[in-house]
mmCIF file of N, CA and C in Angstrom:
data_model
loop_
_atom_site.group_PDB
_atom_site.id
_atom_site.type_symbol
_atom_site.label_atom_id
_atom_site.label_comp_id
_atom_site.label_asym_id
_atom_site.label_seq_id
_atom_site.Cartn_x
_atom_site.Cartn_y
_atom_site.Cartn_z
ATOM 1 N N MET A 1 46.225 103.073 162.048
ATOM 2 C CA MET A 1 47.338 103.970 161.964
ATOM 3 C C MET A 1 48.336 103.442 160.920
ATOM 4 N N SER A 2 48.942 104.364 160.165
ATOM 5 C CA SER A 2 49.851 104.008 159.091
ATOM 6 C C SER A 2 51.222 103.660 159.653
ATOM 7 N N ARG A 3 51.873 102.699 158.999
ATOM 8 C CA ARG A 3 53.202 102.290 159.448
ATOM 9 C C ARG A 3 54.269 103.314 159.100
ATOM 10 N N PHE A 4 54.043 104.113 158.033
ATOM 11 C CA PHE A 4 55.054 105.072 157.576
ATOM 12 C C PHE A 4 54.534 106.485 157.752
ATOM 13 N N SER A 5 55.428 107.356 158.098
ATOM 14 C CA SER A 5 55.054 108.760 158.238
ATOM 15 C C SER A 5 54.960 109.396 156.862
ATOM 16 N N SER A 6 54.377 110.577 156.796
ATOM 17 C CA SER A 6 54.225 111.265 155.513
ATOM 18 C C SER A 6 55.604 111.626 154.934
ATOM 19 N N THR A 7 56.580 111.917 155.761
ATOM 20 C CA THR A 7 57.930 112.221 155.293
ATOM 21 C C THR A 7 58.544 110.998 154.623
ATOM 22 N N GLN A 8 58.340 109.834 155.223
ATOM 23 C CA GLN A 8 58.880 108.613 154.638
ATOM 24 C C GLN A 8 58.189 108.295 153.314
ATOM 25 N N ARG A 9 56.872 108.499 153.232
ATOM 26 C CA ARG A 9 56.140 108.264 151.992
ATOM 27 C C ARG A 9 56.609 109.221 150.894
ATOM 28 N N ASN A 10 56.784 110.489 151.249
ATOM 29 C CA ASN A 10 57.265 111.461 150.266
ATOM 30 C C ASN A 10 58.679 111.113 149.791
ATOM 31 N N MET A 11 59.517 110.679 150.712
ATOM 32 C CA MET A 11 60.882 110.272 150.353
ATOM 33 C C MET A 11 60.848 109.055 149.437
ATOM 34 N N ALA A 12 59.978 108.108 149.720
ATOM 35 C CA ALA A 12 59.850 106.915 148.875
ATOM 36 C C ALA A 12 59.364 107.295 147.482
ATOM 37 N N ARG A 13 58.396 108.196 147.375
ATOM 38 C CA ARG A 13 57.909 108.658 146.073
ATOM 39 C C ARG A 13 59.033 109.344 145.285
ATOM 40 N N LEU A 14 59.795 110.182 145.976
ATOM 41 C CA LEU A 14 60.900 110.878 145.327
ATOM 42 C C LEU A 14 61.928 109.878 144.799
ATOM 43 N N LEU A 15 62.275 108.889 145.619
ATOM 44 C CA LEU A 15 63.259 107.894 145.195
ATOM 45 C C LEU A 15 62.749 107.059 144.028
ATOM 46 N N ILE A 16 61.473 106.694 144.049
ATOM 47 C CA ILE A 16 60.891 105.921 142.948
ATOM 48 C C ILE A 16 60.923 106.737 141.667
ATOM 49 N N THR A 17 60.554 108.015 141.778
ATOM 50 C CA THR A 17 60.570 108.895 140.610
ATOM 51 C C THR A 17 61.984 109.029 140.053
ATOM 52 N N MET A 18 62.957 109.210 140.924
ATOM 53 C CA MET A 18 64.352 109.335 140.495
ATOM 54 C C MET A 18 64.826 108.057 139.800
ATOM 55 N N MET A 19 64.488 106.904 140.359
ATOM 56 C CA MET A 19 64.911 105.633 139.766
ATOM 57 C C MET A 19 64.292 105.447 138.384
ATOM 58 N N VAL A 20 63.025 105.825 138.219
ATOM 59 C CA VAL A 20 62.364 105.693 136.922
ATOM 60 C C VAL A 20 63.019 106.629 135.908
ATOM 61 N N LEU A 21 63.288 107.878 136.306
ATOM 62 C CA LEU A 21 63.924 108.828 135.398
ATOM 63 C C LEU A 21 65.325 108.375 134.997
ATOM 64 N N ILE A 22 66.081 107.882 135.934
ATOM 65 C CA ILE A 22 67.427 107.401 135.633
ATOM 66 C C ILE A 22 67.351 106.184 134.723
ATOM 67 N N GLY A 23 66.368 105.347 134.937
ATOM 68 C CA GLY A 23 66.194 104.173 134.085
ATOM 69 C C GLY A 23 65.900 104.537 132.645
ATOM 70 N N PHE A 24 65.178 105.626 132.416
ATOM 71 C CA PHE A 24 64.866 106.055 131.054
ATOM 72 C C PHE A 24 66.039 106.751 130.371
ATOM 73 N N THR A 25 66.888 107.366 131.153
ATOM 74 C CA THR A 25 67.954 108.170 130.551
ATOM 75 C C THR A 25 69.283 107.445 130.426
ATOM 76 N N HIS A 26 69.399 106.250 130.918
ATOM 77 C CA HIS A 26 70.693 105.575 130.841
ATOM 78 C C HIS A 26 70.989 105.184 129.401
ATOM 79 N N SER A 27 72.254 105.104 129.091
ATOM 80 C CA SER A 27 72.648 104.709 127.740
ATOM 81 C C SER A 27 72.986 103.226 127.737
ATOM 82 N N THR A 28 72.767 102.643 126.603
ATOM 83 C CA THR A 28 73.056 101.216 126.488
ATOM 84 C C THR A 28 74.365 101.032 125.740
ATOM 85 N N ALA A 29 75.074 100.036 126.112
ATOM 86 C CA ALA A 29 76.334 99.715 125.426
ATOM 87 C C ALA A 29 76.019 98.836 124.233
ATOM 88 N N GLN A 30 76.680 99.112 123.138
ATOM 89 C CA GLN A 30 76.475 98.305 121.946
ATOM 90 C C GLN A 30 77.800 97.673 121.561
ATOM 91 N N ALA A 31 77.743 96.417 121.308
ATOM 92 C CA ALA A 31 78.950 95.692 120.921
ATOM 93 C C ALA A 31 78.845 95.320 119.451
ATOM 94 N N ALA A 32 79.973 95.340 118.801
ATOM 95 C CA ALA A 32 80.011 94.943 117.397
ATOM 96 C C ALA A 32 81.260 94.100 117.180
ATOM 97 N N PHE A 33 81.180 93.264 116.178
ATOM 98 C CA PHE A 33 82.325 92.442 115.849
ATOM 99 C C PHE A 33 83.379 93.285 115.151
ATOM 100 N N VAL A 34 84.599 93.079 115.517
ATOM 101 C CA VAL A 34 85.718 93.764 114.865
ATOM 102 C C VAL A 34 86.588 92.672 114.256
ATOM 103 N N SER A 35 86.769 92.790 112.961
ATOM 104 C CA SER A 35 87.550 91.754 112.288
ATOM 105 C C SER A 35 89.035 91.949 112.547
ATOM 106 N N THR A 36 89.766 90.891 112.380
ATOM 107 C CA THR A 36 91.218 90.956 112.543
ATOM 108 C C THR A 36 91.816 91.904 111.521
ATOM 109 N N GLY A 37 91.247 91.921 110.327
ATOM 110 C CA GLY A 37 91.728 92.829 109.286
ATOM 111 C C GLY A 37 91.619 94.284 109.689
ATOM 112 N N GLN A 38 90.504 94.651 110.339
ATOM 113 C CA GLN A 38 90.327 96.030 110.787
ATOM 114 C C GLN A 38 91.377 96.398 111.832
ATOM 115 N N ILE A 39 91.637 95.490 112.740
ATOM 116 C CA ILE A 39 92.633 95.753 113.786
ATOM 117 C C ILE A 39 94.020 95.877 113.165
ATOM 118 N N VAL A 40 94.337 94.994 112.224
ATOM 119 C CA VAL A 40 95.645 95.048 111.564
ATOM 120 C C VAL A 40 95.773 96.355 110.780
ATOM 121 N N ASP A 41 94.707 96.767 110.076
ATOM 122 C CA ASP A 41 94.744 98.022 109.322
ATOM 123 C C ASP A 41 94.989 99.218 110.243
ATOM 124 N N GLN A 42 94.334 99.219 111.400
ATOM 125 C CA GLN A 42 94.535 100.314 112.359
ATOM 126 C C GLN A 42 95.971 100.325 112.866
ATOM 127 N N GLN A 43 96.513 99.151 113.139
ATOM 128 C CA GLN A 43 97.883 99.069 113.635
ATOM 129 C C GLN A 43 98.877 99.501 112.557
ATOM 130 N N LEU A 44 98.633 99.105 111.305
ATOM 131 C CA LEU A 44 99.509 99.514 110.208
ATOM 132 C C LEU A 44 99.456 101.020 109.995
ATOM 133 N N LEU A 45 98.264 101.592 110.085
ATOM 134 C CA LEU A 45 98.115 103.038 109.945
ATOM 135 C C LEU A 45 98.888 103.761 111.034
ATOM 136 N N SER A 46 98.745 103.290 112.256
ATOM 137 C CA SER A 46 99.466 103.890 113.375
ATOM 138 C C SER A 46 100.972 103.743 113.192
ATOM 139 N N HIS A 47 101.406 102.570 112.735
ATOM 140 C CA HIS A 47 102.839 102.328 112.514
ATOM 141 C C HIS A 47 103.375 103.230 111.404
ATOM 142 N N ASP A 48 102.636 103.328 110.285
ATOM 143 C CA ASP A 48 103.072 104.181 109.180
ATOM 144 C C ASP A 48 103.194 105.634 109.619
ATOM 145 N N ARG A 49 102.205 106.098 110.384
ATOM 146 C CA ARG A 49 102.220 107.485 110.850
ATOM 147 C C ARG A 49 103.408 107.731 111.776
ATOM 148 N N GLN A 50 103.649 106.820 112.706
ATOM 149 C CA GLN A 50 104.765 106.977 113.638
ATOM 150 C C GLN A 50 106.102 106.903 112.912
ATOM 151 N N GLN A 51 106.185 106.041 111.911
ATOM 152 C CA GLN A 51 107.420 105.911 111.135
ATOM 153 C C GLN A 51 107.731 107.208 110.403
ATOM 154 N N LEU A 52 106.725 107.806 109.781
ATOM 155 C CA LEU A 52 106.924 109.056 109.063
ATOM 156 C C LEU A 52 107.259 110.193 110.028
ATOM 157 N N ILE A 53 106.559 110.249 111.149
ATOM 158 C CA ILE A 53 106.829 111.294 112.140
ATOM 159 C C ILE A 53 108.242 111.166 112.692
ATOM 160 N N SER A 54 108.695 109.937 112.942
ATOM 161 C CA SER A 54 110.054 109.763 113.473
ATOM 162 C C SER A 54 111.096 110.185 112.444
ATOM 163 N N ARG A 55 110.840 109.918 111.153
ATOM 164 C CA ARG A 55 111.779 110.352 110.115
ATOM 165 C C ARG A 55 111.843 111.874 110.038
ATOM 166 N N LEU A 56 110.681 112.504 110.135
ATOM 167 C CA LEU A 56 110.636 113.958 110.025
ATOM 168 C C LEU A 56 111.073 114.659 111.312
ATOM 169 N N SER A 57 111.213 113.908 112.405
ATOM 170 C CA SER A 57 111.644 114.496 113.674
ATOM 171 C C SER A 57 113.152 114.426 113.860
ATOM 172 N N GLU A 58 113.844 113.791 112.939
ATOM 173 C CA GLU A 58 115.296 113.710 113.043
ATOM 174 C C GLU A 58 115.885 115.115 112.911
ATOM 175 N N PRO A 59 116.968 115.380 113.643
ATOM 176 C CA PRO A 59 117.544 116.737 113.640
ATOM 177 C C PRO A 59 117.866 117.272 112.247
ATOM 178 N N GLN A 60 118.373 116.425 111.379
ATOM 179 C CA GLN A 60 118.721 116.858 110.031
ATOM 180 C C GLN A 60 117.466 117.265 109.254
ATOM 181 N N ALA A 61 116.376 116.513 109.448
ATOM 182 C CA ALA A 61 115.130 116.834 108.758
ATOM 183 C C ALA A 61 114.550 118.149 109.274
ATOM 184 N N VAL A 62 114.560 118.329 110.592
ATOM 185 C CA VAL A 62 114.042 119.567 111.177
ATOM 186 C C VAL A 62 114.866 120.757 110.701
ATOM 187 N N GLU A 63 116.166 120.602 110.663
ATOM 188 C CA GLU A 63 117.050 121.681 110.203
ATOM 189 C C GLU A 63 116.754 122.032 108.744
ATOM 190 N N THR A 64 116.577 121.021 107.905
ATOM 191 C CA THR A 64 116.307 121.264 106.489
ATOM 192 C C THR A 64 114.948 121.941 106.304
ATOM 193 N N MET A 65 113.933 121.490 107.043
ATOM 194 C CA MET A 65 112.616 122.119 106.934
ATOM 195 C C MET A 65 112.677 123.580 107.376
ATOM 196 N N THR A 66 113.380 123.838 108.467
ATOM 197 C CA THR A 66 113.497 125.200 108.966
ATOM 198 C C THR A 66 114.231 126.078 107.959
ATOM 199 N N ARG A 67 115.265 125.549 107.366
ATOM 200 C CA ARG A 67 116.032 126.289 106.368
ATOM 201 C C ARG A 67 115.166 126.619 105.144
ATOM 202 N N MET A 68 114.222 125.723 104.815
ATOM 203 C CA MET A 68 113.341 125.949 103.668
ATOM 204 C C MET A 68 112.138 126.817 104.029
ATOM 205 N N GLY A 69 112.028 127.191 105.304
ATOM 206 C CA GLY A 69 110.921 128.047 105.728
ATOM 207 C C GLY A 69 109.652 127.300 106.068
ATOM 208 N N VAL A 70 109.756 126.005 106.335
ATOM 209 C CA VAL A 70 108.592 125.193 106.680
ATOM 210 C C VAL A 70 108.608 124.932 108.185
ATOM 211 N N ASP A 71 107.494 125.216 108.829
ATOM 212 C CA ASP A 71 107.384 124.988 110.264
ATOM 213 C C ASP A 71 107.179 123.492 110.510
ATOM 214 N N PRO A 72 108.057 122.834 111.292
ATOM 215 C CA PRO A 72 107.891 121.400 111.562
ATOM 216 C C PRO A 72 106.554 121.061 112.222
ATOM 217 N N ALA A 73 105.985 121.994 112.982
ATOM 218 C CA ALA A 73 104.679 121.734 113.610
ATOM 219 C C ALA A 73 103.583 121.631 112.559
ATOM 220 N N VAL A 74 103.688 122.428 111.485
ATOM 221 C CA VAL A 74 102.705 122.360 110.402
ATOM 222 C C VAL A 74 102.809 121.015 109.700
ATOM 223 N N VAL A 75 104.034 120.563 109.475
ATOM 224 C CA VAL A 75 104.242 119.263 108.842
ATOM 225 C C VAL A 75 103.660 118.163 109.727
ATOM 226 N N GLN A 76 103.882 118.263 111.033
ATOM 227 C CA GLN A 76 103.335 117.288 111.982
ATOM 228 C C GLN A 76 101.812 117.235 111.881
ATOM 229 N N SER A 77 101.165 118.398 111.834
ATOM 230 C CA SER A 77 99.702 118.409 111.743
ATOM 231 C C SER A 77 99.228 117.843 110.410
ATOM 232 N N ARG A 78 99.985 118.082 109.343
ATOM 233 C CA ARG A 78 99.633 117.515 108.035
ATOM 234 C C ARG A 78 99.739 115.996 108.049
ATOM 235 N N VAL A 79 100.782 115.489 108.660
ATOM 236 C CA VAL A 79 100.946 114.031 108.752
ATOM 237 C C VAL A 79 99.806 113.432 109.572
ATOM 238 N N ASP A 80 99.415 114.115 110.644
ATOM 239 C CA ASP A 80 98.323 113.618 111.479
ATOM 240 C C ASP A 80 97.000 113.567 110.725
ATOM 241 N N SER A 81 96.831 114.448 109.734
ATOM 242 C CA SER A 81 95.565 114.488 109.014
ATOM 243 C C SER A 81 95.564 113.645 107.738
ATOM 244 N N MET A 82 96.673 112.979 107.432
ATOM 245 C CA MET A 82 96.736 112.151 106.227
ATOM 246 C C MET A 82 95.875 110.897 106.377
ATOM 247 N N THR A 83 95.274 110.487 105.277
ATOM 248 C CA THR A 83 94.476 109.261 105.287
ATOM 249 C C THR A 83 95.405 108.050 105.209
ATOM 250 N N ALA A 84 94.844 106.884 105.386
ATOM 251 C CA ALA A 84 95.634 105.650 105.345
ATOM 252 C C ALA A 84 96.288 105.458 103.983
ATOM 253 N N GLU A 85 95.553 105.750 102.920
ATOM 254 C CA GLU A 85 96.089 105.579 101.575
ATOM 255 C C GLU A 85 97.247 106.546 101.320
ATOM 256 N N GLU A 86 97.074 107.802 101.776
ATOM 257 C CA GLU A 86 98.131 108.794 101.585
ATOM 258 C C GLU A 86 99.390 108.408 102.356
ATOM 259 N N LEU A 87 99.202 107.938 103.588
ATOM 260 C CA LEU A 87 100.350 107.517 104.389
ATOM 261 C C LEU A 87 101.078 106.344 103.758
ATOM 262 N N THR A 88 100.316 105.375 103.286
ATOM 263 C CA THR A 88 100.925 104.199 102.673
ATOM 264 C C THR A 88 101.708 104.593 101.425
ATOM 265 N N ALA A 89 101.094 105.408 100.581
ATOM 266 C CA ALA A 89 101.776 105.838 99.356
ATOM 267 C C ALA A 89 103.012 106.664 99.688
ATOM 268 N N PHE A 90 102.896 107.559 100.643
ATOM 269 C CA PHE A 90 104.020 108.416 101.003
ATOM 270 C C PHE A 90 105.170 107.595 101.580
ATOM 271 N N ASN A 91 104.853 106.689 102.503
ATOM 272 C CA ASN A 91 105.897 105.842 103.084
ATOM 273 C C ASN A 91 106.540 104.946 102.034
ATOM 274 N N GLN A 92 105.757 104.499 101.057
ATOM 275 C CA GLN A 92 106.320 103.683 99.980
ATOM 276 C C GLN A 92 107.309 104.498 99.159
ATOM 277 N N GLN A 93 106.961 105.751 98.872
ATOM 278 C CA GLN A 93 107.875 106.620 98.128
ATOM 279 C C GLN A 93 109.150 106.868 98.916
ATOM 280 N N VAL A 94 109.004 107.069 100.226
ATOM 281 C CA VAL A 94 110.170 107.306 101.074
ATOM 282 C C VAL A 94 111.069 106.078 101.093
ATOM 283 N N GLU A 95 110.470 104.897 101.219
ATOM 284 C CA GLU A 95 111.264 103.665 101.225
ATOM 285 C C GLU A 95 111.963 103.460 99.884
ATOM 286 N N ASP A 96 111.282 103.773 98.789
ATOM 287 C CA ASP A 96 111.906 103.656 97.469
ATOM 288 C C ASP A 96 113.088 104.611 97.346
ATOM 289 N N MET A 97 112.919 105.826 97.879
ATOM 290 C CA MET A 97 114.007 106.798 97.825
ATOM 291 C C MET A 97 115.190 106.326 98.668
ATOM 292 N N GLN A 98 114.908 105.772 99.837
ATOM 293 C CA GLN A 98 115.987 105.312 100.710
ATOM 294 C C GLN A 98 116.683 104.093 100.121
ATOM 295 N N ALA A 99 115.941 103.264 99.420
ATOM 296 C CA ALA A 99 116.559 102.100 98.784
ATOM 297 C C ALA A 99 117.537 102.537 97.706
ATOM 298 N N GLY A 100 117.296 103.701 97.128
ATOM 299 C CA GLY A 100 118.192 104.234 96.116
ATOM 300 C C GLY A 100 119.366 104.984 96.708
ATOM 301 N N GLY A 101 119.524 104.980 98.007
ATOM 302 C CA GLY A 101 120.657 105.617 98.653
ATOM 303 C C GLY A 101 120.370 107.023 99.139
ATOM 304 N N SER A 102 119.132 107.436 99.136
ATOM 305 C CA SER A 102 118.784 108.775 99.571
ATOM 306 C C SER A 102 118.783 108.853 101.095
ATOM 307 N N SER A 103 118.823 110.062 101.613
ATOM 308 C CA SER A 103 118.853 110.262 103.061
ATOM 309 C C SER A 103 117.597 110.972 103.520
ATOM 310 N N VAL A 104 117.642 111.437 104.749
ATOM 311 C CA VAL A 104 116.517 112.150 105.348
ATOM 312 C C VAL A 104 116.206 113.418 104.566
ATOM 313 N N VAL A 105 117.219 114.020 103.978
ATOM 314 C CA VAL A 105 117.006 115.237 103.196
ATOM 315 C C VAL A 105 116.036 114.956 102.049
ATOM 316 N N GLY A 106 116.106 113.782 101.469
ATOM 317 C CA GLY A 106 115.173 113.408 100.411
ATOM 318 C C GLY A 106 113.741 113.384 100.901
ATOM 319 N N VAL A 107 113.537 112.900 102.108
ATOM 320 C CA VAL A 107 112.198 112.870 102.690
ATOM 321 C C VAL A 107 111.696 114.294 102.885
ATOM 322 N N VAL A 108 112.555 115.139 103.399
ATOM 323 C CA VAL A 108 112.155 116.531 103.639
ATOM 324 C C VAL A 108 111.836 117.226 102.327
ATOM 325 N N ILE A 109 112.624 116.980 101.308
ATOM 326 C CA ILE A 109 112.370 117.593 100.010
ATOM 327 C C ILE A 109 111.048 117.088 99.438
ATOM 328 N N LEU A 110 110.761 115.808 99.622
ATOM 329 C CA LEU A 110 109.485 115.260 99.170
ATOM 330 C C LEU A 110 108.331 115.933 99.895
ATOM 331 N N VAL A 111 108.454 116.116 101.210
ATOM 332 C CA VAL A 111 107.414 116.800 101.980
ATOM 333 C C VAL A 111 107.263 118.227 101.467
ATOM 334 N N PHE A 112 108.388 118.877 101.224
ATOM 335 C CA PHE A 112 108.369 120.249 100.723
ATOM 336 C C PHE A 112 107.633 120.334 99.384
ATOM 337 N N VAL A 113 107.909 119.405 98.494
ATOM 338 C CA VAL A 113 107.248 119.391 97.187
ATOM 339 C C VAL A 113 105.748 119.169 97.353
ATOM 340 N N VAL A 114 105.367 118.255 98.241
ATOM 341 C CA VAL A 114 103.942 117.999 98.487
ATOM 342 C C VAL A 114 103.270 119.264 99.013
ATOM 343 N N LEU A 115 103.929 119.968 99.942
ATOM 344 C CA LEU A 115 103.355 121.194 100.491
ATOM 345 C C LEU A 115 103.226 122.277 99.419
ATOM 346 N N VAL A 116 104.205 122.392 98.538
ATOM 347 C CA VAL A 116 104.125 123.384 97.458
ATOM 348 C C VAL A 116 102.967 123.052 96.519
ATOM 349 N N VAL A 117 102.820 121.786 96.175
ATOM 350 C CA VAL A 117 101.708 121.381 95.299
ATOM 351 C C VAL A 117 100.372 121.679 95.966
ATOM 352 N N LEU A 118 100.266 121.391 97.268
ATOM 353 C CA LEU A 118 99.027 121.686 97.981
ATOM 354 C C LEU A 118 98.760 123.189 98.015
ATOM 355 N N ASP A 119 99.819 124.000 98.128
ATOM 356 C CA ASP A 119 99.661 125.453 98.081
ATOM 357 C C ASP A 119 99.179 125.901 96.706
ATOM 358 N N LEU A 120 99.740 125.322 95.652
ATOM 359 C CA LEU A 120 99.327 125.680 94.297
ATOM 360 C C LEU A 120 97.870 125.329 94.041
ATOM 361 N N LEU A 121 97.419 124.236 94.631
ATOM 362 C CA LEU A 121 96.029 123.822 94.453
ATOM 363 C C LEU A 121 95.072 124.593 95.346
ATOM 364 N N GLY A 122 95.630 125.394 96.265
ATOM 365 C CA GLY A 122 94.784 126.189 97.153
ATOM 366 C C GLY A 122 94.311 125.444 98.379
ATOM 367 N N THR A 123 94.826 124.242 98.624
ATOM 368 C CA THR A 123 94.421 123.457 99.788
ATOM 369 C C THR A 123 95.011 124.016 101.068
ATOM 370 N N THR A 124 96.260 124.486 100.997
ATOM 371 C CA THR A 124 96.919 125.050 102.167
ATOM 372 C C THR A 124 97.409 126.451 101.843
ATOM 373 N N ASN A 125 97.878 127.143 102.852
ATOM 374 C CA ASN A 125 98.459 128.467 102.661
ATOM 375 C C ASN A 125 99.712 128.569 103.513
ATOM 376 N N ILE A 126 100.631 127.651 103.314
ATOM 377 C CA ILE A 126 101.866 127.630 104.086
ATOM 378 C C ILE A 126 102.839 128.664 103.547
ATOM 379 N N PHE A 127 102.866 128.801 102.221
ATOM 380 C CA PHE A 127 103.759 129.756 101.576
ATOM 381 C C PHE A 127 102.901 130.879 100.994
ATOM 382 N N PRO A 128 102.782 132.005 101.683
ATOM 383 C CA PRO A 128 101.879 133.068 101.215
ATOM 384 C C PRO A 128 102.296 133.654 99.861
ATOM 385 N N ALA A 129 103.546 133.536 99.478
ATOM 386 C CA ALA A 129 103.992 134.101 98.209
ATOM 387 C C ALA A 129 103.482 133.308 97.010
ATOM 388 N N ILE A 130 103.077 132.068 97.234
ATOM 389 C CA ILE A 130 102.583 131.229 96.141
ATOM 390 C C ILE A 130 101.097 131.485 95.959
ATOM 391 N N LYS A 131 100.721 131.854 94.763
ATOM 392 C CA LYS A 131 99.315 132.107 94.453
ATOM 393 C C LYS A 131 98.679 130.813 93.963
ATOM 394 N N PRO A 132 97.488 130.464 94.484
ATOM 395 C CA PRO A 132 96.841 129.237 94.044
ATOM 396 C C PRO A 132 96.469 129.299 92.563
ATOM 397 N N ILE A 133 96.425 128.139 91.923
ATOM 398 C CA ILE A 133 96.012 128.022 90.537
ATOM 399 C C ILE A 133 94.516 128.236 90.468
ATOM 400 N N ASN A 134 94.059 129.115 89.615
ATOM 401 C CA ASN A 134 92.640 129.385 89.472
ATOM 402 C C ASN A 134 92.039 128.292 88.607
ATOM 403 N N THR A 135 91.143 127.487 89.180
ATOM 404 C CA THR A 135 90.555 126.350 88.470
ATOM 405 C C THR A 135 89.233 126.691 87.811
ATOM 406 N N ASP A 136 88.834 127.979 87.773
ATOM 407 C CA ASP A 136 87.568 128.369 87.152
ATOM 408 C C ASP A 136 87.621 128.318 85.660
#
């Protein structure tokens, strides 16, 4: 006589099958070395982005952008999509302007000029009245 009933054998087969299937489908974790330079670059990028966003979030900057017909949310999304090089260059220009005695209005005007140039190149369509330059 068998020690296990047919129900127990069927349950054992089902559990074995499930364990084998789960074993084949699990994902493996992969580790990689991250250099200190990469971490510092990520932190600098995050800092540059936050610095620019905080400058553009000041009440005077928001008021100036609104007066010029630029939606601050669009500017926020543009800043979020900037690359590290663009952020670094932009923040450097802003710091140079501030060193010369400029205020937040200068930053807003710089953003406005960048948006107009992007509209002229056809990259964005923030100002519908501006027709893109035909590069054909």
